[in-house]
mmCIF file of C-alpha atoms in Angstrom:
data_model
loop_
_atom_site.group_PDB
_atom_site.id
_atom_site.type_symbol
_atom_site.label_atom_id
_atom_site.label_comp_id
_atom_site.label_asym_id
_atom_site.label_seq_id
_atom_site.Cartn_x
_atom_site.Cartn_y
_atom_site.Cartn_z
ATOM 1 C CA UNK R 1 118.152 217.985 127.129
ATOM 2 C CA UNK R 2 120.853 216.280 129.361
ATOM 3 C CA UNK R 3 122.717 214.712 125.856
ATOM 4 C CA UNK R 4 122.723 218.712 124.680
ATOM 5 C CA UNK R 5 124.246 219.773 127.760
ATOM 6 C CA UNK R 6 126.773 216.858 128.046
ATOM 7 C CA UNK R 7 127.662 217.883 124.544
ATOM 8 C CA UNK R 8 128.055 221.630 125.375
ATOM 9 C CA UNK R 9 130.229 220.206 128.552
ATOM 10 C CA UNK R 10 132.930 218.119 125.978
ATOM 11 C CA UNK R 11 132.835 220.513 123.276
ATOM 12 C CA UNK R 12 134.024 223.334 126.535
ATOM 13 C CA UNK R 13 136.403 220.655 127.694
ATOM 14 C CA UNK R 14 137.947 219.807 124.696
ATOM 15 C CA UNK R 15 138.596 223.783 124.123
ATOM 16 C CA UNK R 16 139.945 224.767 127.480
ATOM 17 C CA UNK R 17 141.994 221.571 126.877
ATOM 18 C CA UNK R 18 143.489 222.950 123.718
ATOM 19 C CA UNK R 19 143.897 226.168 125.295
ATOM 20 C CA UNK R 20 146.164 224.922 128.020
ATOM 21 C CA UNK R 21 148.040 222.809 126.182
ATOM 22 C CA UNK R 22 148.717 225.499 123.899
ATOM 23 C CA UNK R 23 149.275 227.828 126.811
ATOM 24 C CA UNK R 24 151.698 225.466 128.578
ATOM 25 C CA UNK R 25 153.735 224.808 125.208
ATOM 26 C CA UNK R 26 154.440 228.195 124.676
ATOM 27 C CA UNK R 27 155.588 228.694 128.958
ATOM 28 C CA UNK R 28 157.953 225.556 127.980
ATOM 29 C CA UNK R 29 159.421 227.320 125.006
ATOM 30 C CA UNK R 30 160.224 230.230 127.109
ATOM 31 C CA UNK R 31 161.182 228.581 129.755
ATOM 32 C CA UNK R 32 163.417 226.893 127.595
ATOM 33 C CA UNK R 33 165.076 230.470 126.228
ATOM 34 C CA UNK R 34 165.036 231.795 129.750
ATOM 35 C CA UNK R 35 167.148 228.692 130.380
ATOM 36 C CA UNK R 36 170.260 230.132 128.441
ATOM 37 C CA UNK R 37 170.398 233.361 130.036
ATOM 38 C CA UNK R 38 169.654 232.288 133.346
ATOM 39 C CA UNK R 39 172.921 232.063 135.050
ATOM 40 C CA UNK R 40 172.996 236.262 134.443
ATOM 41 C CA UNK R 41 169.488 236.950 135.599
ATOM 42 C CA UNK R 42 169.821 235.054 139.208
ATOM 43 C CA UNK R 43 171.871 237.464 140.565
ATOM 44 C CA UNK R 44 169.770 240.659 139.656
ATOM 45 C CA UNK R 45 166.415 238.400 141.065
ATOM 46 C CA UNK R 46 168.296 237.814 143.849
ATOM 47 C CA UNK R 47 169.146 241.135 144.774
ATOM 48 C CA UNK R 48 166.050 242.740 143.808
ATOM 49 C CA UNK R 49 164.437 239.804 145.894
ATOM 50 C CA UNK R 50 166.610 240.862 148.832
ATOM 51 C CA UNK R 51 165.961 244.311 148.687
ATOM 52 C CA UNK R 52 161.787 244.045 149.017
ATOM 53 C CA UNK R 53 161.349 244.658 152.591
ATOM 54 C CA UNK R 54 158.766 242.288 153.035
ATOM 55 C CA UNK R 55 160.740 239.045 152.391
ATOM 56 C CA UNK R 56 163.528 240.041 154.142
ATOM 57 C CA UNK R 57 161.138 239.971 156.786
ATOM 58 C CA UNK R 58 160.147 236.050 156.461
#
């Protein structure tokens, strides 16, 4: 019974595994894109950032 669930444990392993890896590729590759337009989007974060009232606060 323990050999099943030790099984059951890799077999979940190796697919969450796959998962992220495949999850965090595809965050890189944006990341990546985001990359070349980044210079124009700080400013608008910034602002917007700025204009929540709550982090002014901190």
């Amino acid at each position: 019974m323990s050999e099943t669930s030790t099984w059951i444990y890799l077999i979940k392993l190796a697919v969450f595994g796959t998962a992220f890896l495949f999850l965090f590729s595809v965050l890189q590759y944006f990341l990546c894109k985001i990359k070349r337009w980044w210079p124009g989007l700080i400013l608008p974060l910034l602002t917007f950032l700025h204009s929540l009232p709550l982090i002014s606060w901190l």
